[in-house]
mmCIF file of C-alpha atoms in Angstrom:
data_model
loop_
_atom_site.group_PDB
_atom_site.id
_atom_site.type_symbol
_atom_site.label_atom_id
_atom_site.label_comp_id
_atom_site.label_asym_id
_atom_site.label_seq_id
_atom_site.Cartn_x
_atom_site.Cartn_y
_atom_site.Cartn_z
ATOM 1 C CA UNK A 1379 144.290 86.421 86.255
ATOM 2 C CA UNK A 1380 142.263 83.585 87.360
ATOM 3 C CA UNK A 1381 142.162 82.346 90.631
ATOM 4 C CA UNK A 1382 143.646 78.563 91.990
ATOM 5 C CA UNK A 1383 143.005 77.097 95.013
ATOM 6 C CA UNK A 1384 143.896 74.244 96.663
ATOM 7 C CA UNK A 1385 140.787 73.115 98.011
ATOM 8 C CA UNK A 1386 140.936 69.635 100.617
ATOM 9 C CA UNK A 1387 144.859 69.647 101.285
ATOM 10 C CA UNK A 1388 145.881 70.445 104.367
ATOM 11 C CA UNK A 1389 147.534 72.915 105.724
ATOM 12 C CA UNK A 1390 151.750 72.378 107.169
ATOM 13 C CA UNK A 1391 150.748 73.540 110.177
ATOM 14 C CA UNK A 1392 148.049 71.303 110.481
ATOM 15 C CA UNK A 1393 150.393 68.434 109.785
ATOM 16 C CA UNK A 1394 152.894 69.782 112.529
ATOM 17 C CA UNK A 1395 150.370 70.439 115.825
ATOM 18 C CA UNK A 1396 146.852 69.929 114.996
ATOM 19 C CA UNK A 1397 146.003 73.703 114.393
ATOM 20 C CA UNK A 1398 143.948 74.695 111.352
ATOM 21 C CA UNK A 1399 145.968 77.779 110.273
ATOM 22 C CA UNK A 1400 144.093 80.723 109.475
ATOM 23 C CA UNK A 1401 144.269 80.154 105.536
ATOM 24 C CA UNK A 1402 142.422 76.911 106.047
ATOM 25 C CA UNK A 1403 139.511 78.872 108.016
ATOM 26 C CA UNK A 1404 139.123 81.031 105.567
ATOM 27 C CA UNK A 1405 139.274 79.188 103.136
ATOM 28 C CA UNK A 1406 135.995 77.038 104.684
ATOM 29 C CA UNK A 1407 132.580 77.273 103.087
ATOM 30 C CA UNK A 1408 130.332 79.495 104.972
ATOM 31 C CA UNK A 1409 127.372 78.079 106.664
ATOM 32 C CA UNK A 1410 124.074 78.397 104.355
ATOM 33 C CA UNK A 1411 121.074 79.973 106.305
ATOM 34 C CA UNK A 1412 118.041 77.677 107.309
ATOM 35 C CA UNK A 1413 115.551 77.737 104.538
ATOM 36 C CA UNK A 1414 112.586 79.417 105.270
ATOM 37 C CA UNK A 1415 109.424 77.062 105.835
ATOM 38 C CA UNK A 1416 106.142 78.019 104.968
ATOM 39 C CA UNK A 1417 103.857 79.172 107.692
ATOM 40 C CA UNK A 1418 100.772 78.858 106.702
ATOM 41 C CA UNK A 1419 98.560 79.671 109.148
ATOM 42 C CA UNK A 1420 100.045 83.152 109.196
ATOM 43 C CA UNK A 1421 97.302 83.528 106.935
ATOM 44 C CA UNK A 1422 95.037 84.309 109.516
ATOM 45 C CA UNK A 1423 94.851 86.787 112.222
ATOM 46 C CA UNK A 1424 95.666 86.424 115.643
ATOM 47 C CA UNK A 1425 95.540 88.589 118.768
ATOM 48 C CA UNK A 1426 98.831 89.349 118.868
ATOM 49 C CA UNK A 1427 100.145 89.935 115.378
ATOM 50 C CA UNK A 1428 97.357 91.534 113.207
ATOM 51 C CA UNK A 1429 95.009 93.091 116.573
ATOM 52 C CA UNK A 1430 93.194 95.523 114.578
ATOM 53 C CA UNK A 1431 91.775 92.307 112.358
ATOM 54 C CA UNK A 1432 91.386 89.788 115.239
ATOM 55 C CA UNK A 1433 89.194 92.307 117.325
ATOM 56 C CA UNK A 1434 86.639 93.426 114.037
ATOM 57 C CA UNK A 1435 86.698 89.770 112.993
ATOM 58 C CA UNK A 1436 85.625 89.211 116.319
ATOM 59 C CA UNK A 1437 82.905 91.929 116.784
ATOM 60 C CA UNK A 1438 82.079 90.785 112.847
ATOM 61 C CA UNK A 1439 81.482 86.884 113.521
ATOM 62 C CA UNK A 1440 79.319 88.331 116.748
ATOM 63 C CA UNK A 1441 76.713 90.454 114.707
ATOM 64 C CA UNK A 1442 76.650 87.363 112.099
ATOM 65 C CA UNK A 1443 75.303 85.113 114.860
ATOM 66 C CA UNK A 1444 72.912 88.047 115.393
ATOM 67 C CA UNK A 1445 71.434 88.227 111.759
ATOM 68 C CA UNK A 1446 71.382 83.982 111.762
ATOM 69 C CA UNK A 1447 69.742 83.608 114.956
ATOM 70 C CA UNK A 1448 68.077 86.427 116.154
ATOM 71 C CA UNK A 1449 64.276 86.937 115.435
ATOM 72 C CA UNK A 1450 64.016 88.946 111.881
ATOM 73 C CA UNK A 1451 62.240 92.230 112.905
ATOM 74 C CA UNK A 1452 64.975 93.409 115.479
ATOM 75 C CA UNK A 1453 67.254 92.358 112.914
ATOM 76 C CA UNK A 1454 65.595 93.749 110.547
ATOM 77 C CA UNK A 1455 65.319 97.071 111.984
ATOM 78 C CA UNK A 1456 69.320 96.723 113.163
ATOM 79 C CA UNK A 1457 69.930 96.440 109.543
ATOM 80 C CA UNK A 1458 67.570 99.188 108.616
ATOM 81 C CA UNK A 1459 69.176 101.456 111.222
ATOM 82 C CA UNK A 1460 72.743 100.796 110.029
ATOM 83 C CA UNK A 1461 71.650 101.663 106.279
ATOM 84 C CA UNK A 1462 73.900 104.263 104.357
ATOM 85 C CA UNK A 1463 70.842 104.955 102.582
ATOM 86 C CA UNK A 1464 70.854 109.032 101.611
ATOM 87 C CA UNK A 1465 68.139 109.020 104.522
ATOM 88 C CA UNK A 1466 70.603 108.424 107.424
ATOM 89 C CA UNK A 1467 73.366 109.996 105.762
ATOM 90 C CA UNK A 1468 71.840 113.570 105.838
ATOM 91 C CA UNK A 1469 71.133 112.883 109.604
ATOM 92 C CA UNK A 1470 73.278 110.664 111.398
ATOM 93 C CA UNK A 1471 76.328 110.213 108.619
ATOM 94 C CA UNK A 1472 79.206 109.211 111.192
ATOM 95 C CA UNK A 1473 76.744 106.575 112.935
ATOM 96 C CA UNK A 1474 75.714 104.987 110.129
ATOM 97 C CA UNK A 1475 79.152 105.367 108.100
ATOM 98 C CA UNK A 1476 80.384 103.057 111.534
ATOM 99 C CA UNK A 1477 77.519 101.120 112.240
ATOM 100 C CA UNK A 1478 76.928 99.699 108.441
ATOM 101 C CA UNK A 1479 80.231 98.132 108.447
ATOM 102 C CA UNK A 1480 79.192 95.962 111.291
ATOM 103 C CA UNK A 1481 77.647 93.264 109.524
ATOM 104 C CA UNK A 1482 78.436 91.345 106.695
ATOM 105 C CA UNK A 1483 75.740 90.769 103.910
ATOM 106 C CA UNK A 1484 76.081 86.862 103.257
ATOM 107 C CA UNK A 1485 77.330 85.464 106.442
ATOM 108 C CA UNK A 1486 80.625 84.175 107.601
ATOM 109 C CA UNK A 1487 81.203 82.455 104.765
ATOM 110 C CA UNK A 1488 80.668 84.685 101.755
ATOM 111 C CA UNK A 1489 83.391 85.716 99.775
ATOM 112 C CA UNK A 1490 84.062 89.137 100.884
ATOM 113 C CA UNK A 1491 84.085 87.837 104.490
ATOM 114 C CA UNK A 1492 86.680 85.381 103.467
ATOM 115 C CA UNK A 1493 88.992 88.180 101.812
ATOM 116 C CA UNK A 1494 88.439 90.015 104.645
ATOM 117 C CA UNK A 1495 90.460 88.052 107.112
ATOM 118 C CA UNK A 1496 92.832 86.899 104.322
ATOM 119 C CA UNK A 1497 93.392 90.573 102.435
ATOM 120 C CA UNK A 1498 92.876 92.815 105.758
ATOM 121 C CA UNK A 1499 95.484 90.206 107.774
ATOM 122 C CA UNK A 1500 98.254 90.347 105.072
ATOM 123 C CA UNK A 1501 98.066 94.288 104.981
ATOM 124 C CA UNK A 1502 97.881 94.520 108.656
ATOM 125 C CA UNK A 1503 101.538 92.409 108.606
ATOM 126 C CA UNK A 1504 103.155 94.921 106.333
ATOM 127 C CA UNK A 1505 101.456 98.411 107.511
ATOM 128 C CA UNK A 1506 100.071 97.781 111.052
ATOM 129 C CA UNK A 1507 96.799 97.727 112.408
ATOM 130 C CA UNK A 1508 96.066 101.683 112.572
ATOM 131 C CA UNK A 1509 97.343 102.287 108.808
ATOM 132 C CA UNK A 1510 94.867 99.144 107.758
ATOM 133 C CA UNK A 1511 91.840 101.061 109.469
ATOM 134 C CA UNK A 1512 92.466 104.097 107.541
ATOM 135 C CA UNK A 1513 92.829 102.024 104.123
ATOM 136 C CA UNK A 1514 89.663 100.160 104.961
ATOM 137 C CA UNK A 1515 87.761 103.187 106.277
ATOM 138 C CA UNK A 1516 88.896 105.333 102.725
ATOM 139 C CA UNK A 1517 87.504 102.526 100.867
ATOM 140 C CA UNK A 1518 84.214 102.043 103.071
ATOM 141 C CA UNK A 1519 83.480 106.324 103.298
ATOM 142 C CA UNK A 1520 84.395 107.577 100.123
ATOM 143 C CA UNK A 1521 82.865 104.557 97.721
ATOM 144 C CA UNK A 1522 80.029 104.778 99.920
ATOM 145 C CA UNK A 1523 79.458 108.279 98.819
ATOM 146 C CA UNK A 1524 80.093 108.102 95.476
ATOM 147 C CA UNK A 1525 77.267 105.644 94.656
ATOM 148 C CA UNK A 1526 75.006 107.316 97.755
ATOM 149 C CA UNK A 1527 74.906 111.370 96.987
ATOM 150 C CA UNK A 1528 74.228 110.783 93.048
ATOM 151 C CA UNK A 1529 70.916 108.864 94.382
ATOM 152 C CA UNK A 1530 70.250 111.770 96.434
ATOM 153 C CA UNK A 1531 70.652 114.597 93.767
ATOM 154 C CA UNK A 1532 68.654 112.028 91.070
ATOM 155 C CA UNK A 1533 65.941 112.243 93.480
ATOM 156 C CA UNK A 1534 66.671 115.565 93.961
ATOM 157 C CA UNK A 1535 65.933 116.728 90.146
ATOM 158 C CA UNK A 1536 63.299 114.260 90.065
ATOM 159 C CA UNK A 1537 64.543 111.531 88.183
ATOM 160 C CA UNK A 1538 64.264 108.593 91.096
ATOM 161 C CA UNK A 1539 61.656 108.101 93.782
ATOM 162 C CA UNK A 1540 61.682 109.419 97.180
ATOM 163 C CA UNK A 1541 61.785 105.478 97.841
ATOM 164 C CA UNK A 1542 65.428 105.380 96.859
ATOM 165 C CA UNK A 1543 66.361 107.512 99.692
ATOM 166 C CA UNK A 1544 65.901 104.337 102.042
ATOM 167 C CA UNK A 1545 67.368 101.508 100.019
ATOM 168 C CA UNK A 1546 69.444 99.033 102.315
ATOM 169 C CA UNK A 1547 72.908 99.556 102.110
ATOM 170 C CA UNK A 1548 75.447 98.372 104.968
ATOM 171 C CA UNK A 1549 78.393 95.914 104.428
ATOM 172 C CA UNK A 1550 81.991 95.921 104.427
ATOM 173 C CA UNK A 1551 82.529 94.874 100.872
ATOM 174 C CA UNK A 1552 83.987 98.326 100.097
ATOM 175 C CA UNK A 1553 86.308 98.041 102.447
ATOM 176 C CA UNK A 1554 87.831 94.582 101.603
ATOM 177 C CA UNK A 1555 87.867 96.048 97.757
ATOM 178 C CA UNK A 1556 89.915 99.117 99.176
ATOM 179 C CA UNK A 1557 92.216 96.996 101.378
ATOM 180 C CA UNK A 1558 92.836 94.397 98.423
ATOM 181 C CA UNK A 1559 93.924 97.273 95.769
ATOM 182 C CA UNK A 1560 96.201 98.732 98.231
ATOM 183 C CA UNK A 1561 97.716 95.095 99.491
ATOM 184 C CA UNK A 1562 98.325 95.099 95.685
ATOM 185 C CA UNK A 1563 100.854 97.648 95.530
ATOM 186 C CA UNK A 1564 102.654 95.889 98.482
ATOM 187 C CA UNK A 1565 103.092 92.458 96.037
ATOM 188 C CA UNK A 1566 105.112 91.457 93.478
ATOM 189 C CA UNK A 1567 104.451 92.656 89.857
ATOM 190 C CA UNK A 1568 104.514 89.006 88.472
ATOM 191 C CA UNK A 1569 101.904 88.583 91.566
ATOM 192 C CA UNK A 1570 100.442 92.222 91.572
ATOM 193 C CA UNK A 1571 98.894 92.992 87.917
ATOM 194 C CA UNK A 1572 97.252 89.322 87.652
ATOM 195 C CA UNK A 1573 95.458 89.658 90.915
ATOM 196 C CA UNK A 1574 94.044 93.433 89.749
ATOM 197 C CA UNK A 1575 93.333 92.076 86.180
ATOM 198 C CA UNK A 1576 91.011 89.166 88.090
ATOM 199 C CA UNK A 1577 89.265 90.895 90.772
ATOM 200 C CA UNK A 1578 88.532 93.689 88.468
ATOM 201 C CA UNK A 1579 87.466 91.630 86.036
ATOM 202 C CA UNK A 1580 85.027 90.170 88.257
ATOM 203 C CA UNK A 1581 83.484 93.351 89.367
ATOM 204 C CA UNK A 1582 83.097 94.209 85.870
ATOM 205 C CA UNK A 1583 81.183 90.952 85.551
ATOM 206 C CA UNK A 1584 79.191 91.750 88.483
ATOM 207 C CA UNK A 1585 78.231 94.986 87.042
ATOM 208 C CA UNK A 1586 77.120 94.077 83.476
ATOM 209 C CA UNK A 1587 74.990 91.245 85.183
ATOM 210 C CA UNK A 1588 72.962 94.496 86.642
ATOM 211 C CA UNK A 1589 71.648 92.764 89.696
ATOM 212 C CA UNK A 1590 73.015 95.605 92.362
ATOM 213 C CA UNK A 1591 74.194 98.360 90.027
ATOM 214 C CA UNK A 1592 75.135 100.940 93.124
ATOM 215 C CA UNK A 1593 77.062 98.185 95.242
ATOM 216 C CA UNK A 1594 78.974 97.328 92.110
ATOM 217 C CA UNK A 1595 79.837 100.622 91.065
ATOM 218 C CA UNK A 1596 80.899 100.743 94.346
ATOM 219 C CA UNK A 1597 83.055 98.007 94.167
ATOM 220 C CA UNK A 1598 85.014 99.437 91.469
ATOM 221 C CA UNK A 1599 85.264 102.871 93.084
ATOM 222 C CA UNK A 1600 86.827 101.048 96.171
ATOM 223 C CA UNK A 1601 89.256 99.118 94.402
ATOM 224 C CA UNK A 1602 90.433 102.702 92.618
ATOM 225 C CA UNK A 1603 90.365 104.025 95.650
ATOM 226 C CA UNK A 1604 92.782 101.313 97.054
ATOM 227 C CA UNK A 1605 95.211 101.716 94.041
ATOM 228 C CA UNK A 1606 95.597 105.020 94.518
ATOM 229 C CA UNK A 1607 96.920 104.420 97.878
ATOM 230 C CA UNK A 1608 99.844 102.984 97.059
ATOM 231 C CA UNK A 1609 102.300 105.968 97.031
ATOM 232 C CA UNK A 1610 100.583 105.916 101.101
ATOM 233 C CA UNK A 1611 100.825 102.160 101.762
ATOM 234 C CA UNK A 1612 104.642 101.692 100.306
ATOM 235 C CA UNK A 1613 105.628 104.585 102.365
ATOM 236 C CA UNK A 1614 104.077 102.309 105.269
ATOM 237 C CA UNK A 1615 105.443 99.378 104.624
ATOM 238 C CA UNK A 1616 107.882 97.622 107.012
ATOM 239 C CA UNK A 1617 105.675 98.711 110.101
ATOM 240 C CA UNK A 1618 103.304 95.566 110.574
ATOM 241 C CA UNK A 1619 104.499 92.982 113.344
ATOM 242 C CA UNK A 1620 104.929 90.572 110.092
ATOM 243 C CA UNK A 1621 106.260 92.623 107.082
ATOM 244 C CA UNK A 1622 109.289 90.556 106.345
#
């Protein structure tokens, strides 16, 4: 049977002393919660809510004022000793698995710097700082490897140059693509798949232009590599200072 009320008249008792009686309470709309404004500059990272990206962005913007304005041998040879060329990695591979994603190839404002304070701040907020470092380190180690120990064995067999054991390879474009396909997983499906369908899409378009074959197979292993940390990352979620 349907429900009547009689919404607006007042109560007897009202009428009598004054009172509301307890029907009319109850009978009162509840109060709506404050909409939600948009915050935008929780975009960024700060000290106190994302630390793990405030401090690299920090020690990140330093060693790009280094490659602008410092004189171009020491830089060049800072570069050079950073380089997860096969070279280094049979003889110093933790040092120069760290050291290479010190510096940003591009400056500042390239695009992977950009989606690195964007991507690695938003991930930070829903996993916490620790949990980011290990999604951005998978992404930077393991892609780096992939594209790095088939040079090696090519030269191996013969089938490269000894030069290729000393290309120039340092950056943290792996790690952005790793931190991106796992922040994925965190979103929205109506959100989630057109993202993936882009960024891959433009990492395909990166590698059929053939201009940097390695670093854009690497791309593409990184953003696997991301993806397949979301089973990981959900289990995470909730932890960062900003997940809600």
């Amino acid at each position: 049977m349907e429900r009547t009320e009689t919404a607006g008249l007042p109560d007897a008792a009202e009428l009598l002393d004054g009172i509301p009686s307890q029907r009319a309470t109850a009978s009162a709309p509840a109060t709506r919660p404050a909409p939600v404004r948009p915050r935008p500059w929780r975009l960024l990272p700060t000290p106190t809510g994302t630390p793990f990206t405030f401090g690299y962005a920090a020690v990140l913007a330093v060693t790009s004022l280094v490659t602008e304005y410092a004189d171009p041998d020491l830089v060049h040879s800072l570069l050079q000793g950073s380089s997860t060329d096969v070279a280094h990695l049979v003889r110093t591979p933790v040092l120069v698995l760290l050291a290479s994603a010190l510096w940003v190839a591009g400056g500042l404002l390239s695009p992977y710097a950009i989606g690195f304070l964007l991507v690695l701040t938003a991930l930070e907020r829903r996993i916490g700082g620790a949990r980011t470092a290990v999604v951005f380190l998978l992404g930077h180690v393991l892609a780096t490897l992939a594209t790095e120990v088939p040079v090696g064995l090519a030269v191996l067999v013969g089938q490269l140059p000894d030069s290729s054991l000393h290309r120039l390879d340092y950056g943290i474009s792996f790690g952005v693509a790793a931190s991106f396909g796992a922040l994925a997983g965190l979103l929205r499906p109506w959100l989630r798949w057109p993202l993936l369908v882009g960024f891959g899409w433009m990492l395909v378009q990166d590698l059929l232009a053939f201009t940097d074959p390695l670093s854009n197979w690497g791309h593409l292993f990184s953003l696997a590599i991301g993806v397949a940390t979301w089973p990981m990352v959900r289990r995470w979620r909730g932890v960062g200072t900003g997940a809600r």
